[in-house]
Short mmCIF file of C-alpha atoms in Angstrom, two decimals:
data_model
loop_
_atom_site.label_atom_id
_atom_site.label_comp_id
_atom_site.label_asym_id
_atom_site.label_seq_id
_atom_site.Cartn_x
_atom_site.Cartn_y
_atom_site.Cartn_z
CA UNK A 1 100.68 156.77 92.60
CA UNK A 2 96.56 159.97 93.55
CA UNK A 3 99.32 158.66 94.25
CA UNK A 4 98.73 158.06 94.22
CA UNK A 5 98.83 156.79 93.46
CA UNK A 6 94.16 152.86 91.92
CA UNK A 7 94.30 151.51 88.00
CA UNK A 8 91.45 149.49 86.43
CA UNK A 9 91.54 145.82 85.07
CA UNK A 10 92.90 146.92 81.65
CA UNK A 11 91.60 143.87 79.68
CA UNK A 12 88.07 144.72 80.24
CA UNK A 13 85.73 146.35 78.07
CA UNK A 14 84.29 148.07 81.13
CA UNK A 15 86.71 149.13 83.57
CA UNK A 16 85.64 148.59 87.50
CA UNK A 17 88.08 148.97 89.54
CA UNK A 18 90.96 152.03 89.98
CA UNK A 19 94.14 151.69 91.43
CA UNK A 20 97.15 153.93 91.18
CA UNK A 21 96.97 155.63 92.64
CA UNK A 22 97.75 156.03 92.64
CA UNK A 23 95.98 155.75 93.89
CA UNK A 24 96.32 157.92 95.00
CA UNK A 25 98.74 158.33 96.45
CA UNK A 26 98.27 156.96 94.45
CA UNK A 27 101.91 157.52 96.29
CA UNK A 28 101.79 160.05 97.02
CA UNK A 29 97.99 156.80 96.53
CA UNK A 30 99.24 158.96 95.93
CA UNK A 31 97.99 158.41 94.97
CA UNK A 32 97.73 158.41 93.55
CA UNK A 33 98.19 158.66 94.43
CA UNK A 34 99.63 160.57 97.28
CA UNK A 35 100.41 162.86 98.69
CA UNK A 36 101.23 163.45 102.57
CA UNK A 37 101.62 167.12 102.41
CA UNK A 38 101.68 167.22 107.11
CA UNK A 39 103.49 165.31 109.40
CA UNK A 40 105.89 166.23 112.29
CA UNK A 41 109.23 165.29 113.51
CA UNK A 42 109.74 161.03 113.64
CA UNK A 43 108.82 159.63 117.36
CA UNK A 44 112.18 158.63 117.00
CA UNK A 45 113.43 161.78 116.51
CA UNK A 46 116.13 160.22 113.68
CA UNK A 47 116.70 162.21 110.97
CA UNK A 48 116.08 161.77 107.14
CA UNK A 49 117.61 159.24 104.68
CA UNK A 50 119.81 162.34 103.66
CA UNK A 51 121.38 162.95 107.06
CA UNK A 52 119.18 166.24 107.52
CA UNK A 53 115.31 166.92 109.21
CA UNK A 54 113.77 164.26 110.74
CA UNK A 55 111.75 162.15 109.29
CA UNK A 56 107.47 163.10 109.97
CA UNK A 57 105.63 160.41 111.85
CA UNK A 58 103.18 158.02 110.36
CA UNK A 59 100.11 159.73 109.44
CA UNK A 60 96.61 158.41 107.35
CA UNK A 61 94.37 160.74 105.14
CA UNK A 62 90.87 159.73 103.93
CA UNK A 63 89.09 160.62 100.80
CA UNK A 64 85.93 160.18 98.95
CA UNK A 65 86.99 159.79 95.91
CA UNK A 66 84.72 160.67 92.25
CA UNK A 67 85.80 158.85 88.85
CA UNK A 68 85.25 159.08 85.03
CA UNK A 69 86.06 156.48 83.27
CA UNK A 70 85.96 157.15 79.52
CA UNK A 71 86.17 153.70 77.28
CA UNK A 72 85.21 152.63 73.55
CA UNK A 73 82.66 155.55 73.40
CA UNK A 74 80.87 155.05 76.73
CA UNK A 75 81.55 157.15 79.90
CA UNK A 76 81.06 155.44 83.16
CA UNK A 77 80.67 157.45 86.57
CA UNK A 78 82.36 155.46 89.90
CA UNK A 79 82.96 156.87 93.28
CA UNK A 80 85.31 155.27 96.32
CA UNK A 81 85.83 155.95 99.98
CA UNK A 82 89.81 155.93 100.04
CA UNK A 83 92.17 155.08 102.99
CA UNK A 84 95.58 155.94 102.66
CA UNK A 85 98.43 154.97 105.56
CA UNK A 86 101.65 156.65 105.31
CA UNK A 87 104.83 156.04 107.26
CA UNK A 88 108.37 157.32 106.33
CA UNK A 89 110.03 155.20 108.48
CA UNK A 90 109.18 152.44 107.00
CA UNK A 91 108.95 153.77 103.69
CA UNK A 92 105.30 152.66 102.43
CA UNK A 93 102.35 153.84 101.27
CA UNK A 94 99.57 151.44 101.73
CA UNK A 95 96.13 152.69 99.41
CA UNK A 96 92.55 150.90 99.88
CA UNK A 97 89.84 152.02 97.92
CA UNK A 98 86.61 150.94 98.37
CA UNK A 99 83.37 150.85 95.97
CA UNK A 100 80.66 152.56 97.09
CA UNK A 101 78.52 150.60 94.82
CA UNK A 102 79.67 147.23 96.17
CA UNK A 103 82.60 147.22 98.71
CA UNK A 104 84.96 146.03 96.26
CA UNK A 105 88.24 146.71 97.74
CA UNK A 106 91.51 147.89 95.38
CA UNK A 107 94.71 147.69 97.36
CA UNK A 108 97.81 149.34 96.57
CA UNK A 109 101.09 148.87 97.69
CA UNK A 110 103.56 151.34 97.50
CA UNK A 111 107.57 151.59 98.76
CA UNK A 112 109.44 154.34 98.84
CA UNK A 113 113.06 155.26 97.50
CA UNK A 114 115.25 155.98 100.60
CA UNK A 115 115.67 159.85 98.78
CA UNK A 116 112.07 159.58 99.20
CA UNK A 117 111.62 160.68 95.06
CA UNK A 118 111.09 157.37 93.50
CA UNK A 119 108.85 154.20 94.21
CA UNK A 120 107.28 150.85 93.08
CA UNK A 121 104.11 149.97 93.39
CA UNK A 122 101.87 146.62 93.56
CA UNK A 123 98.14 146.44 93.03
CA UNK A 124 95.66 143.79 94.27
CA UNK A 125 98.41 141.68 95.17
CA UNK A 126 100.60 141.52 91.96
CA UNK A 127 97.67 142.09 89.56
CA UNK A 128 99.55 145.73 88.93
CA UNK A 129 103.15 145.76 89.27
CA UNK A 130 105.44 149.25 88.58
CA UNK A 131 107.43 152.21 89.58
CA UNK A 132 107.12 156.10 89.49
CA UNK A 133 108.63 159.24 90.73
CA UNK A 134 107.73 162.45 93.07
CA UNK A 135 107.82 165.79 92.17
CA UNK A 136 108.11 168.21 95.10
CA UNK A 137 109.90 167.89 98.70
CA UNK A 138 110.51 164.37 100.03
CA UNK A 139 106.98 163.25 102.03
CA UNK A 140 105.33 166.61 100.97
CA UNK A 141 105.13 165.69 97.62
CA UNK A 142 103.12 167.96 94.84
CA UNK A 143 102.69 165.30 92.73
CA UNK A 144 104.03 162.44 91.06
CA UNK A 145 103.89 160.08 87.77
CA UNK A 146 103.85 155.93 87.27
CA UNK A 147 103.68 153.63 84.83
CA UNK A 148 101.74 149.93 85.88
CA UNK A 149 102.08 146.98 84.10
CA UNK A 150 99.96 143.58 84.02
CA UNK A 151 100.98 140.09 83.68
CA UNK A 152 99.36 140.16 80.26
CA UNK A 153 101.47 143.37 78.85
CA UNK A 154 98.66 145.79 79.44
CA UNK A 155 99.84 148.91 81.14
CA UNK A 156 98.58 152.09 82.81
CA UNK A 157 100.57 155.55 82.43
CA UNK A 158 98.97 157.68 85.94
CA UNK A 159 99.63 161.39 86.69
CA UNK A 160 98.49 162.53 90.20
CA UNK A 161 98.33 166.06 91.59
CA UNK A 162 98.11 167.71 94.98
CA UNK A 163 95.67 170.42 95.24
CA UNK A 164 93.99 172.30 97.99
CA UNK A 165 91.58 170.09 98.32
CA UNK A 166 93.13 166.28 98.23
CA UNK A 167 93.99 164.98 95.19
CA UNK A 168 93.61 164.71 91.51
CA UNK A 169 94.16 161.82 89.32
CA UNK A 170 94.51 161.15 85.51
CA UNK A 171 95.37 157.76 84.09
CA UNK A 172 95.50 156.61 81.22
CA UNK A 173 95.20 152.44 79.49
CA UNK A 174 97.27 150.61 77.04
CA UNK A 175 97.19 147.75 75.28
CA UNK A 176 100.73 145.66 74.57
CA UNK A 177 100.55 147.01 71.13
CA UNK A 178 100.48 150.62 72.71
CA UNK A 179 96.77 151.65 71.70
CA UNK A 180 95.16 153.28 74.19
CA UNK A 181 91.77 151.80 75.91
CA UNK A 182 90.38 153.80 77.91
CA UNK A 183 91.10 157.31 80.27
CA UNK A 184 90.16 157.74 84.25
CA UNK A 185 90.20 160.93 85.46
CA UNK A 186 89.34 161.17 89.79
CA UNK A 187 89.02 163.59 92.30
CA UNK A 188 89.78 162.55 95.52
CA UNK A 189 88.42 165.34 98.02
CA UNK A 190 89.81 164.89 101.65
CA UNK A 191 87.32 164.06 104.76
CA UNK A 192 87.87 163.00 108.14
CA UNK A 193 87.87 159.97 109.48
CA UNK A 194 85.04 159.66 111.19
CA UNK A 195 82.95 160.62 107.83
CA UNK A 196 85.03 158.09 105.81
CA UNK A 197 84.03 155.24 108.12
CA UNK A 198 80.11 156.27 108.37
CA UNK A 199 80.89 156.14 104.28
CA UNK A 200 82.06 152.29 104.93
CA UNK A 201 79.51 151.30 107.27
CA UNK A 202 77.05 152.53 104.75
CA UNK A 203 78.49 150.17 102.21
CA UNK A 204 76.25 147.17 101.62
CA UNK A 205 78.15 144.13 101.37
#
């Protein structure tokens, strides 16, 4: 999921639109993503899935988010203003990243393992579906690593990274037959809120 973690129509000779995220977070979309790193004690005050420290409350994290998409020889440069909501006691992940260049909108849906070190993972509605794993402590992940596959037999191996600064992403796009199509490598670099919506009411739509 970076992550956590936003893949990319796979089928296309030009790849638009990431997803992991992996986003980021995804999953920890992460994703890609993903990658909740804060958090304190549940409102609840229950505990963890294992019986031990309470579960953090629901937090979000934005991110403006740089991409480079490499493809058939040609190298394409995309950036993304990135939502992500997290809440443990639900157990999701929910990723939107939107196009700077257009407002297209990639959602990712992630859900959580109750041990809070595995997940699946839906994109745009079913267009992505798969499953990955954490690295790290449960909801303060330090990375984590998917595999997404389409409805065509396309699919999208994603490794996301927590760093000091949001999140890094690197995915890369096979064909059924296993050859690879093209590479995305993003940096998602954390903001606050209020800059991430001026970056969405600057979108035009």
């Amino acid at each position: 999921m970076i992550l956590l973690f936003a893949l990319l129509a796979c089928a296309s000779d030009k790849p638009s639109d990431p997803a992991d995220g992996d986003e980021t977070v995804d999953g920890g979309e992460g994703s890609d993503g993903g990658e909740g790193s804060d958090g304190g004690e549940g409102s609840d005050g229950g505990e963890g899935s294992d019986g031990g420290d309470p579960l953090p409350d629901a937090w979000v994290e934005h991110y403006q988010a740089d991409s480079v998409i490499e493809a058939g020889g040609f190298r394409f440069e995309e950036s993304y203003w990135v939502r992500r909501a997290l809440d443990p006691a639900l157990g999701t992940i929910d990723e939107e990243f939107v196009a700077t260049a257009d407002g297209t909108l990639t959602q990712t849906d992630i859900v959580v393992s109750s041990d809070a070190m595995r997940f699946t993972l839906t994109i745009n509605g079913g267009e992505y579906e798969g499953e990955g794993t954490f690295v790290g402590d449960p909801w303060a992940w330090s990375g984590w690593s998917s595999v997404s596959t389409a409805s065509d037999g396309t699919w999208v191996s994603s490794e996301d990274t927590v760093t000091s600064t949001g999140l890094e992403s690197h995915k890369i796009c096979h064909s059924a037959e296993g050859v690879e199509e093209w590479t995305l490598d993003e940096v998602l670099t954390a903001v606050d809120e209020a800059t991430w919506q001026a970056g969405i009411d600057s979108i035009a739509r």
